Amino acid sequence: MTSIKVAINGFGTIGKRVADAVDAQDDMEIVGVTKTGPSFGCDLAVKKGFPLYCTFDEPDRIARFSEQGYNCLGGLSYLMAVADVVVDCSPGKMGADNLAKYQSAGVKYLFQGGEKHELTGRSYTSSANHKENLGVEGVRVVSCNTTGLSRTLVPLYEYCGSLKVECTMIRRAADPGDSSKGPINAIKPVLKVPSHHGPDVMTVKPEIEINSLAVAVPTTIMHLHAIIADLPEGHGLTTDAILAMWEETPRVIVMNGSDNRITTTAEVMEMARDIGRKWGDLHEIFVWEDGVSLVGNRLYYFQAIHQESDVIPENVDAIRAVMGIDMDWRTSVAKTDAAISAYYNL
Ligand SMILES: NC(=O)c1ccc[n+]([C@@H]2O[C@H](COP(=O)([O-])OP(=O)(O)OC[C@H]3O[C@@H](n4cnc5c(N)ncnc54)[C@H](OP(=O)(O)O)[C@@H]3O)[C@@H](O)[C@H]2O)c1
């Protein structure tokens, strides 16, 4: 089997994780990762044996790497020449410039949720629209929040045939490694209401009617969603049936908070560290079983999202989709997740 040659443009929080997840797979390989300049992040690429490139083509920027003892193989255009697909993990809103570079190099591309849907005209999440994105030129893998909402809402929608959702997103202020964001002592509402977060689900599943409010709170470890979903008349579901549905859904963990003494995001993250993935990641969405209740047609629940990692396996599935690998989404998800588990000896 020839393996898909994957480039990572932007080896930061998301980029380094996607690189590991790709490296774990038997049908794809990392042909290079980029850094804007020499920094401690280059050491991780060296340790992993990932070829190191510069984000830019200017010779003086490339030269800075060797001045600091790193072997930089060239600028982005050199990397594009050896890649089939590039996963853009640059900070959000840089997409337009980078897209032009990918298109002129003739490589397929993935962007992340910091970019708008309009950049690619196609958004992706494994459970919602894998098939529709087979063989396309490029997609945006939706944000951590949209991925989390899709994981629990798409199976519910597919069972019920319609769904109206209101959710409040309680968002972490910054990632643990980020010293430039806040708030550190305030709760900051997003005053543009409804917020853009919930409706982003409609870029992958337009049939779900959804709105949201969002607030940022002083925590770094997870987002939490408080969700109210209205099911259609005659849905025939019970709370237990919904829990059983999510237990069968890939990349969703349903756990009783009271019985397991996991009542806050702190314990969820401690459990994630026990699982043993690198960086203490939790690719799954965590649903508190005892926080789910269907009252008439109205469903109430909470879920927690590890913002740095739920999108990571989705990027692997999206690579298969854009490369036109004819595999249904459940097969791709199972392959991706099994390879990641084996990679970390879990
Ligand atoms: N962090 C999350 O929780 C999260 C979750 C889901 C999706 N996302 C999305 O994923 C994307 C990446 O976010 P992140 O958190 O990984 O950001 P990050 O940690 O700041 O990493 C971004 C990386 O991009 C590099 N970079 C800077 N300018 C670039 C350019 N012009 N072209 C290519 N690379 C460039 C930086 O390189 P240097 O380090 O070498 O300067 C840095 O390593 C964003 O769209 C974000 O919205 C983030």
GROMACS .gro file of C-alpha atoms and ligand atoms in nm:
model
  394
    1MET     CA    1   0.000   0.000   0.000
    2THR     CA    2   0.143   0.344  -0.089
    3SER     CA    3   0.116   0.574   0.204
    4ILE     CA    4  -0.035   0.923   0.190
    5LYS     CA    5   0.234   1.189   0.227
    6VAL     CA    6   0.118   1.439   0.488
    7ALA     CA    7   0.269   1.781   0.562
    8ILE     CA    8   0.186   1.974   0.880
    9ASN     CA    9   0.200   2.353   0.838
   10GLY     CA   10   0.218   2.492   1.193
   11PHE     CA   11   0.361   2.260   1.456
   12GLY     CA   12   0.186   2.408   1.760
   13THR     CA   13  -0.087   2.279   1.993
   14ILE     CA   14  -0.292   2.112   1.720
   15GLY     CA   15  -0.014   2.050   1.468
   16LYS     CA   16   0.209   1.842   1.695
   17ARG     CA   17  -0.087   1.628   1.799
   18VAL     CA   18  -0.206   1.571   1.442
   19ALA     CA   19   0.152   1.477   1.346
   20ASP     CA   20   0.158   1.203   1.612
   21ALA     CA   21  -0.187   1.074   1.512
   22VAL     CA   22  -0.082   1.057   1.145
   23ASP     CA   23   0.248   0.891   1.239
   24ALA     CA   24   0.045   0.623   1.416
   25GLN     CA   25  -0.140   0.519   1.096
   26ASP     CA   26  -0.020   0.255   0.849
   27ASP     CA   27  -0.167   0.429   0.544
   28MET     CA   28  -0.006   0.771   0.586
   29GLU     CA   29   0.327   0.927   0.685
   30ILE     CA   30   0.461   1.264   0.792
   31VAL     CA   31   0.687   1.411   0.524
   32GLY     CA   32   0.755   1.733   0.713
   33VAL     CA   33   0.641   1.986   0.971
   34THR     CA   34   0.698   2.361   0.972
   35LYS     CA   35   0.805   2.610   1.236
   36THR     CA   36   0.822   2.987   1.181
   37GLY     CA   37   1.166   2.992   1.341
   38PRO     CA   38   1.387   2.800   1.582
   39SER     CA   39   1.224   2.739   1.922
   40PHE     CA   40   1.186   2.457   2.174
   41GLY     CA   41   0.907   2.310   1.957
   42CYS     CA   42   1.169   2.214   1.696
   43ASP     CA   43   1.322   1.970   1.945
   44LEU     CA   44   1.000   1.767   1.946
   45ALA     CA   45   1.011   1.737   1.566
   46VAL     CA   46   1.376   1.630   1.583
   47LYS     CA   47   1.302   1.376   1.857
   48LYS     CA   48   1.017   1.228   1.652
   49GLY     CA   49   1.226   1.220   1.335
   50PHE     CA   50   0.986   1.451   1.148
   51PRO     CA   51   1.166   1.647   0.872
   52LEU     CA   52   1.175   2.014   0.972
   53TYR     CA   53   1.088   2.295   0.730
   54CYS     CA   54   1.042   2.671   0.765
   55THR     CA   55   0.690   2.817   0.737
   56PHE     CA   56   0.830   3.075   0.495
   57ASP     CA   57   1.055   3.059   0.188
   58GLU     CA   58   1.280   3.359   0.268
   59PRO     CA   59   1.645   3.239   0.284
   60ASP     CA   60   1.727   3.450   0.592
   61ARG     CA   61   1.441   3.290   0.789
   62ILE     CA   62   1.555   2.943   0.684
   63ALA     CA   63   1.916   3.026   0.781
   64ARG     CA   64   1.810   3.107   1.139
   65PHE     CA   65   1.737   2.738   1.202
   66SER     CA   66   2.094   2.624   1.131
   67GLU     CA   67   2.229   2.912   1.341
   68GLN     CA   68   2.049   2.748   1.635
   69GLY     CA   69   2.165   2.398   1.543
   70TYR     CA   70   1.853   2.269   1.362
   71ASN     CA   71   1.858   2.097   1.024
   72CYS     CA   72   1.591   2.285   0.826
   73LEU     CA   73   1.530   2.127   0.485
   74GLY     CA   74   1.388   2.443   0.326
   75GLY     CA   75   1.081   2.663   0.308
   76LEU     CA   76   0.715   2.573   0.271
   77SER     CA   77   0.734   2.537  -0.107
   78TYR     CA   78   0.996   2.262  -0.070
   79LEU     CA   79   0.766   2.079   0.168
   80MET     CA   80   0.468   2.120  -0.066
   81ALA     CA   81   0.672   1.958  -0.345
   82VAL     CA   82   0.691   1.629  -0.152
   83ALA     CA   83   0.339   1.626   0.001
   84ASP     CA   84   0.005   1.486  -0.116
   85VAL     CA   85  -0.192   1.677   0.147
   86VAL     CA   86  -0.117   1.956   0.393
   87VAL     CA   87  -0.283   1.994   0.732
   88ASP     CA   88  -0.287   2.366   0.804
   89CYS     CA   89  -0.251   2.412   1.180
   90SER     CA   90  -0.153   2.778   1.171
   91PRO     CA   91  -0.320   3.021   1.412
   92GLY     CA   92  -0.673   3.103   1.292
   93LYS     CA   93  -0.741   3.366   1.022
   94MET     CA   94  -0.421   3.301   0.825
   95GLY     CA   95  -0.601   3.070   0.592
   96ALA     CA   96  -0.646   3.287   0.284
   97ASP     CA   97  -0.270   3.340   0.232
   98ASN     CA   98  -0.190   2.976   0.298
   99LEU     CA   99  -0.474   2.847   0.078
  100ALA     CA  100  -0.328   3.028  -0.224
  101LYS     CA  101   0.007   2.857  -0.160
  102TYR     CA  102  -0.150   2.511  -0.136
  103GLN     CA  103  -0.356   2.560  -0.448
  104SER     CA  104  -0.061   2.678  -0.653
  105ALA     CA  105   0.140   2.376  -0.531
  106GLY     CA  106  -0.149   2.146  -0.629
  107VAL     CA  107  -0.176   1.970  -0.291
  108LYS     CA  108  -0.495   1.878  -0.107
  109TYR     CA  109  -0.552   2.070   0.215
  110LEU     CA  110  -0.718   2.062   0.555
  111PHE     CA  111  -0.779   2.375   0.763
  112GLN     CA  112  -0.884   2.396   1.128
  113GLY     CA  113  -1.180   2.550   1.309
  114GLY     CA  114  -1.012   2.889   1.356
  115GLU     CA  115  -1.088   2.952   0.989
  116LYS     CA  116  -1.432   3.037   0.857
  117HIS     CA  117  -1.638   2.784   0.660
  118GLU     CA  118  -1.631   3.022   0.362
  119LEU     CA  119  -1.255   2.972   0.320
  120THR     CA  120  -1.301   2.623   0.182
  121GLY     CA  121  -1.680   2.611   0.135
  122ARG     CA  122  -1.661   2.266   0.295
  123SER     CA  123  -1.651   2.174   0.662
  124TYR     CA  124  -1.591   1.826   0.798
  125THR     CA  125  -1.656   1.608   1.097
  126SER     CA  126  -1.631   1.230   1.079
  127SER     CA  127  -1.980   1.139   1.199
  128ALA     CA  128  -2.167   1.405   1.001
  129ASN     CA  129  -2.034   1.421   0.645
  130HIS     CA  130  -1.735   1.197   0.575
  131LYS     CA  131  -1.890   1.052   0.261
  132GLU     CA  132  -1.981   1.392   0.112
  133ASN     CA  133  -1.615   1.496   0.134
  134LEU     CA  134  -1.461   1.194  -0.041
  135GLY     CA  135  -1.207   1.311  -0.298
  136VAL     CA  136  -1.267   1.686  -0.260
  137GLU     CA  137  -0.983   1.939  -0.290
  138GLY     CA  138  -0.988   2.046   0.073
  139VAL     CA  139  -1.198   2.088   0.387
  140ARG     CA  140  -1.209   2.276   0.714
  141VAL     CA  141  -1.210   2.036   1.009
  142VAL     CA  142  -1.455   2.209   1.242
  143SER     CA  143  -1.360   2.349   1.583
  144CYS     CA  144  -1.334   2.155   1.907
  145ASN     CA  145  -1.676   2.287   2.014
  146THR     CA  146  -1.848   2.201   1.686
  147THR     CA  147  -1.685   1.858   1.688
  148GLY     CA  148  -1.816   1.799   2.040
  149LEU     CA  149  -2.169   1.910   1.955
  150SER     CA  150  -2.172   1.698   1.639
  151ARG     CA  151  -2.065   1.383   1.824
  152THR     CA  152  -2.377   1.379   2.042
  153LEU     CA  153  -2.629   1.567   1.825
  154VAL     CA  154  -2.576   1.393   1.488
  155PRO     CA  155  -2.679   1.044   1.612
  156LEU     CA  156  -2.976   1.201   1.790
  157TYR     CA  157  -3.077   1.386   1.473
  158GLU     CA  158  -3.037   1.072   1.262
  159TYR     CA  159  -3.268   0.882   1.493
  160CYS     CA  160  -3.531   1.156   1.529
  161GLY     CA  161  -3.525   1.320   1.185
  162SER     CA  162  -3.538   1.672   1.332
  163LEU     CA  163  -3.382   1.854   1.624
  164LYS     CA  164  -3.395   2.205   1.772
  165VAL     CA  165  -3.107   2.287   2.003
  166GLU     CA  166  -3.010   2.569   2.240
  167CYS     CA  167  -2.676   2.543   2.415
  168THR     CA  168  -2.453   2.747   2.640
  169MET     CA  169  -2.083   2.700   2.581
  170ILE     CA  170  -1.871   2.756   2.890
  171ARG     CA  171  -1.535   2.800   2.729
  172ARG     CA  172  -1.182   2.770   2.864
  173ALA     CA  173  -1.006   3.105   2.858
  174ALA     CA  174  -0.676   2.976   2.714
  175ASP     CA  175  -0.490   2.655   2.642
  176PRO     CA  176  -0.253   2.541   2.923
  177GLY     CA  177   0.055   2.642   2.722
  178ASP     CA  178  -0.078   2.986   2.625
  179SER     CA  179   0.028   3.285   2.837
  180SER     CA  180  -0.126   3.556   2.619
  181LYS     CA  181  -0.501   3.511   2.671
  182GLY     CA  182  -0.758   3.557   2.946
  183PRO     CA  183  -0.967   3.630   3.142
  184ILE     CA  184  -0.789   3.520   3.460
  185ASN     CA  185  -1.037   3.666   3.708
  186ALA     CA  186  -1.364   3.730   3.527
  187ILE     CA  187  -1.643   3.563   3.334
  188LYS     CA  188  -1.659   3.706   2.985
  189PRO     CA  189  -1.982   3.669   2.789
  190VAL     CA  190  -1.975   3.678   2.410
  191LEU     CA  191  -2.206   3.974   2.360
  192LYS     CA  192  -2.287   3.901   1.999
  193VAL     CA  193  -2.589   3.679   2.053
  194PRO     CA  194  -2.665   3.416   1.950
  195SER     CA  195  -2.294   3.324   1.938
  196HIS     CA  196  -2.142   3.170   1.625
  197HIS     CA  197  -2.037   2.852   1.807
  198GLY     CA  198  -2.356   2.645   1.798
  199PRO     CA  199  -2.468   2.743   1.448
  200ASP     CA  200  -2.131   2.622   1.317
  201VAL     CA  201  -2.276   2.268   1.352
  202MET     CA  202  -2.496   2.355   1.054
  203THR     CA  203  -2.183   2.369   0.833
  204VAL     CA  204  -2.162   1.990   0.871
  205LYS     CA  205  -2.527   1.902   0.942
  206PRO     CA  206  -2.749   2.183   0.808
  207GLU     CA  207  -3.067   2.003   0.915
  208ILE     CA  208  -2.998   2.057   1.288
  209GLU     CA  209  -3.152   2.386   1.406
  210ILE     CA  210  -2.914   2.520   1.669
  211ASN     CA  211  -2.828   2.841   1.852
  212SER     CA  212  -2.590   2.917   2.135
  213LEU     CA  213  -2.465   3.156   2.398
  214ALA     CA  214  -2.099   3.150   2.498
  215VAL     CA  215  -1.895   3.267   2.796
  216ALA     CA  216  -1.522   3.238   2.863
  217VAL     CA  217  -1.423   3.141   3.217
  218PRO     CA  218  -1.084   3.130   3.394
  219THR     CA  219  -0.993   2.766   3.333
  220THR     CA  220  -0.753   2.612   3.080
  221ILE     CA  221  -0.840   2.245   3.075
  222MET     CA  222  -1.177   2.193   2.907
  223HIS     CA  223  -1.491   2.349   2.762
  224LEU     CA  224  -1.828   2.252   2.906
  225HIS     CA  225  -2.154   2.255   2.711
  226ALA     CA  226  -2.497   2.286   2.876
  227ILE     CA  227  -2.740   2.166   2.609
  228ILE     CA  228  -3.118   2.169   2.567
  229ALA     CA  229  -3.248   1.977   2.266
  230ASP     CA  230  -3.612   1.963   2.160
  231LEU     CA  231  -3.704   1.630   2.002
  232PRO     CA  232  -3.999   1.597   1.765
  233GLU     CA  233  -4.337   1.464   1.879
  234GLY     CA  234  -4.351   1.086   1.880
  235HIS     CA  235  -3.972   1.042   1.903
  236GLY     CA  236  -4.015   0.725   2.108
  237LEU     CA  237  -3.694   0.777   2.305
  238THR     CA  238  -3.625   0.758   2.678
  239THR     CA  239  -3.330   0.890   2.877
  240ASP     CA  240  -3.189   0.536   2.892
  241ALA     CA  241  -3.230   0.488   2.517
  242ILE     CA  242  -3.040   0.810   2.450
  243LEU     CA  243  -2.761   0.703   2.686
  244ALA     CA  244  -2.743   0.366   2.508
  245MET     CA  245  -2.723   0.547   2.172
  246TRP     CA  246  -2.427   0.757   2.289
  247GLU     CA  247  -2.256   0.454   2.443
  248GLU     CA  248  -2.260   0.303   2.093
  249THR     CA  249  -2.130   0.624   1.934
  250PRO     CA  250  -1.756   0.637   1.858
  251ARG     CA  251  -1.551   0.891   2.052
  252VAL     CA  252  -1.816   0.954   2.318
  253ILE     CA  253  -1.762   0.847   2.681
  254VAL     CA  254  -2.072   0.821   2.899
  255MET     CA  255  -1.995   0.794   3.268
  256ASN     CA  256  -2.181   0.833   3.593
  257GLY     CA  257  -2.025   1.130   3.770
  258SER     CA  258  -2.151   1.053   4.119
  259ASP     CA  259  -2.061   0.682   4.117
  260ASN     CA  260  -1.715   0.740   3.969
  261ARG     CA  261  -1.642   1.061   4.159
  262ILE     CA  262  -1.596   1.250   3.833
  263THR     CA  263  -1.810   1.552   3.901
  264THR     CA  264  -1.599   1.829   3.746
  265THR     CA  265  -1.374   1.883   3.444
  266ALA     CA  266  -1.072   1.848   3.677
  267GLU     CA  267  -1.152   1.481   3.742
  268VAL     CA  268  -1.233   1.422   3.374
  269MET     CA  269  -0.886   1.545   3.285
  270GLU     CA  270  -0.728   1.337   3.561
  271MET     CA  271  -0.901   1.030   3.415
  272ALA     CA  272  -0.766   1.131   3.072
  273ARG     CA  273  -0.413   1.139   3.212
  274ASP     CA  274  -0.473   0.789   3.353
  275ILE     CA  275  -0.579   0.664   3.008
  276GLY     CA  276  -0.224   0.737   2.896
  277ARG     CA  277  -0.239   0.928   2.569
  278LYS     CA  278   0.041   1.178   2.524
  279TRP     CA  279  -0.016   1.524   2.673
  280GLY     CA  280  -0.301   1.376   2.883
  281ASP     CA  281  -0.533   1.412   2.583
  282LEU     CA  282  -0.896   1.303   2.571
  283HIS     CA  283  -1.014   1.253   2.212
  284GLU     CA  284  -1.360   1.151   2.333
  285ILE     CA  285  -1.646   1.381   2.438
  286PHE     CA  286  -1.735   1.321   2.802
  287VAL     CA  287  -2.107   1.302   2.887
  288TRP     CA  288  -2.217   1.281   3.252
  289GLU     CA  289  -2.474   0.999   3.259
  290ASP     CA  290  -2.641   1.139   3.570
  291GLY     CA  291  -2.668   1.482   3.406
  292VAL     CA  292  -2.885   1.358   3.119
  293SER     CA  293  -3.261   1.390   3.146
  294LEU     CA  294  -3.540   1.369   2.891
  295VAL     CA  295  -3.850   1.554   3.014
  296GLY     CA  296  -4.130   1.511   2.762
  297ASN     CA  297  -3.979   1.614   2.430
  298ARG     CA  298  -3.701   1.820   2.589
  299LEU     CA  299  -3.358   1.672   2.651
  300TYR     CA  300  -3.114   1.828   2.899
  301TYR     CA  301  -2.747   1.731   2.923
  302PHE     CA  302  -2.392   1.843   2.992
  303GLN     CA  303  -2.077   1.743   2.807
  304ALA     CA  304  -1.710   1.825   2.847
  305ILE     CA  305  -1.469   1.884   2.559
  306HIS     CA  306  -1.091   1.854   2.570
  307GLN     CA  307  -1.033   2.144   2.335
  308GLU     CA  308  -0.675   2.056   2.244
  309SER     CA  309  -0.747   1.703   2.128
  310ASP     CA  310  -1.103   1.608   2.026
  311VAL     CA  311  -1.034   1.726   1.669
  312ILE     CA  312  -0.711   1.525   1.636
  313PRO     CA  313  -0.850   1.191   1.516
  314GLU     CA  314  -1.100   1.382   1.297
  315ASN     CA  315  -0.804   1.523   1.103
  316VAL     CA  316  -0.684   1.170   1.028
  317ASP     CA  317  -1.028   1.069   0.897
  318ALA     CA  318  -1.048   1.393   0.696
  319ILE     CA  319  -0.713   1.313   0.529
  320ARG     CA  320  -0.860   0.980   0.413
  321ALA     CA  321  -1.173   1.160   0.292
  322VAL     CA  322  -0.998   1.425   0.081
  323MET     CA  323  -0.758   1.164  -0.057
  324GLY     CA  324  -1.063   0.973  -0.177
  325ILE     CA  325  -0.997   0.656   0.022
  326ASP     CA  326  -1.324   0.471  -0.019
  327MET     CA  327  -1.398   0.385   0.344
  328ASP     CA  328  -1.716   0.459   0.537
  329TRP     CA  329  -1.679   0.689   0.836
  330ARG     CA  330  -1.715   0.420   1.103
  331THR     CA  331  -1.441   0.209   0.940
  332SER     CA  332  -1.209   0.508   0.919
  333VAL     CA  333  -1.279   0.610   1.279
  334ALA     CA  334  -1.217   0.256   1.406
  335LYS     CA  335  -0.891   0.232   1.207
  336THR     CA  336  -0.771   0.574   1.326
  337ASP     CA  337  -0.849   0.508   1.691
  338ALA     CA  338  -0.704   0.155   1.698
  339ALA     CA  339  -0.378   0.281   1.547
  340ILE     CA  340  -0.354   0.567   1.799
  341SER     CA  341  -0.418   0.324   2.087
  342ALA     CA  342  -0.147   0.088   1.959
  343TYR     CA  343   0.094   0.382   1.912
  344TYR     CA  344   0.065   0.471   2.280
  345ASN     CA  345   0.048   0.106   2.396
  346LEU     CA  346  -0.296   0.158   2.551
  347LIG     N1  347  -0.594   2.499   2.066
  347LIG     C1  348  -0.719   2.459   2.058
  347LIG     O1  349  -0.782   2.439   2.160
  347LIG     C2  350  -0.782   2.438   1.924
  347LIG     C3  351  -0.884   2.344   1.914
  347LIG     C4  352  -0.942   2.317   1.789
  347LIG     C5  353  -0.900   2.390   1.678
  347LIG     N2  354  -0.803   2.484   1.693
  347LIG     C6  355  -0.762   2.557   1.573
  347LIG     O2  356  -0.641   2.499   1.525
  347LIG     C7  357  -0.562   2.600   1.462
  347LIG     C8  358  -0.425   2.602   1.530
  347LIG     O3  359  -0.442   2.640   1.665
  347LIG     P1  360  -0.333   2.606   1.775
  347LIG     O4  361  -0.404   2.615   1.905
  347LIG     O5  362  -0.259   2.482   1.741
  347LIG     O6  363  -0.237   2.732   1.761
  347LIG     P2  364  -0.090   2.745   1.816
  347LIG     O7  365  -0.065   2.656   1.930
  347LIG     O8  366  -0.068   2.891   1.833
  347LIG     O9  367   0.000   2.693   1.697
  347LIG     C9  368   0.001   2.757   1.574
  347LIG    C10  369   0.128   2.723   1.501
  347LIG    O10  370   0.125   2.788   1.374
  347LIG    C11  371   0.254   2.838   1.345
  347LIG     N3  372   0.238   2.952   1.254
  347LIG    C12  373   0.242   3.084   1.281
  347LIG     N4  374   0.220   3.154   1.169
  347LIG    C13  375   0.201   3.064   1.068
  347LIG    C14  376   0.173   3.074   0.929
  347LIG     N5  377   0.162   3.192   0.867
  347LIG     N6  378   0.159   2.960   0.857
  347LIG    C15  379   0.171   2.840   0.917
  347LIG     N7  380   0.198   2.825   1.048
  347LIG    C16  381   0.212   2.936   1.123
  347LIG    C17  382   0.318   2.868   1.477
  347LIG    O11  383   0.453   2.838   1.458
  347LIG     P3  384   0.573   2.875   1.559
  347LIG    O12  385   0.541   2.807   1.688
  347LIG    O13  386   0.690   2.818   1.493
  347LIG    O14  387   0.576   3.024   1.568
  347LIG    C18  388   0.253   2.770   1.572
  347LIG    O15  389   0.332   2.655   1.593
  347LIG    C19  390  -0.644   2.729   1.472
  347LIG    O16  391  -0.726   2.740   1.358
  347LIG    C20  392  -0.731   2.703   1.593
  347LIG    O17  393  -0.848   2.782   1.596
  347LIG    C21  394  -0.741   2.506   1.812
   0.00000   0.00000   0.00000
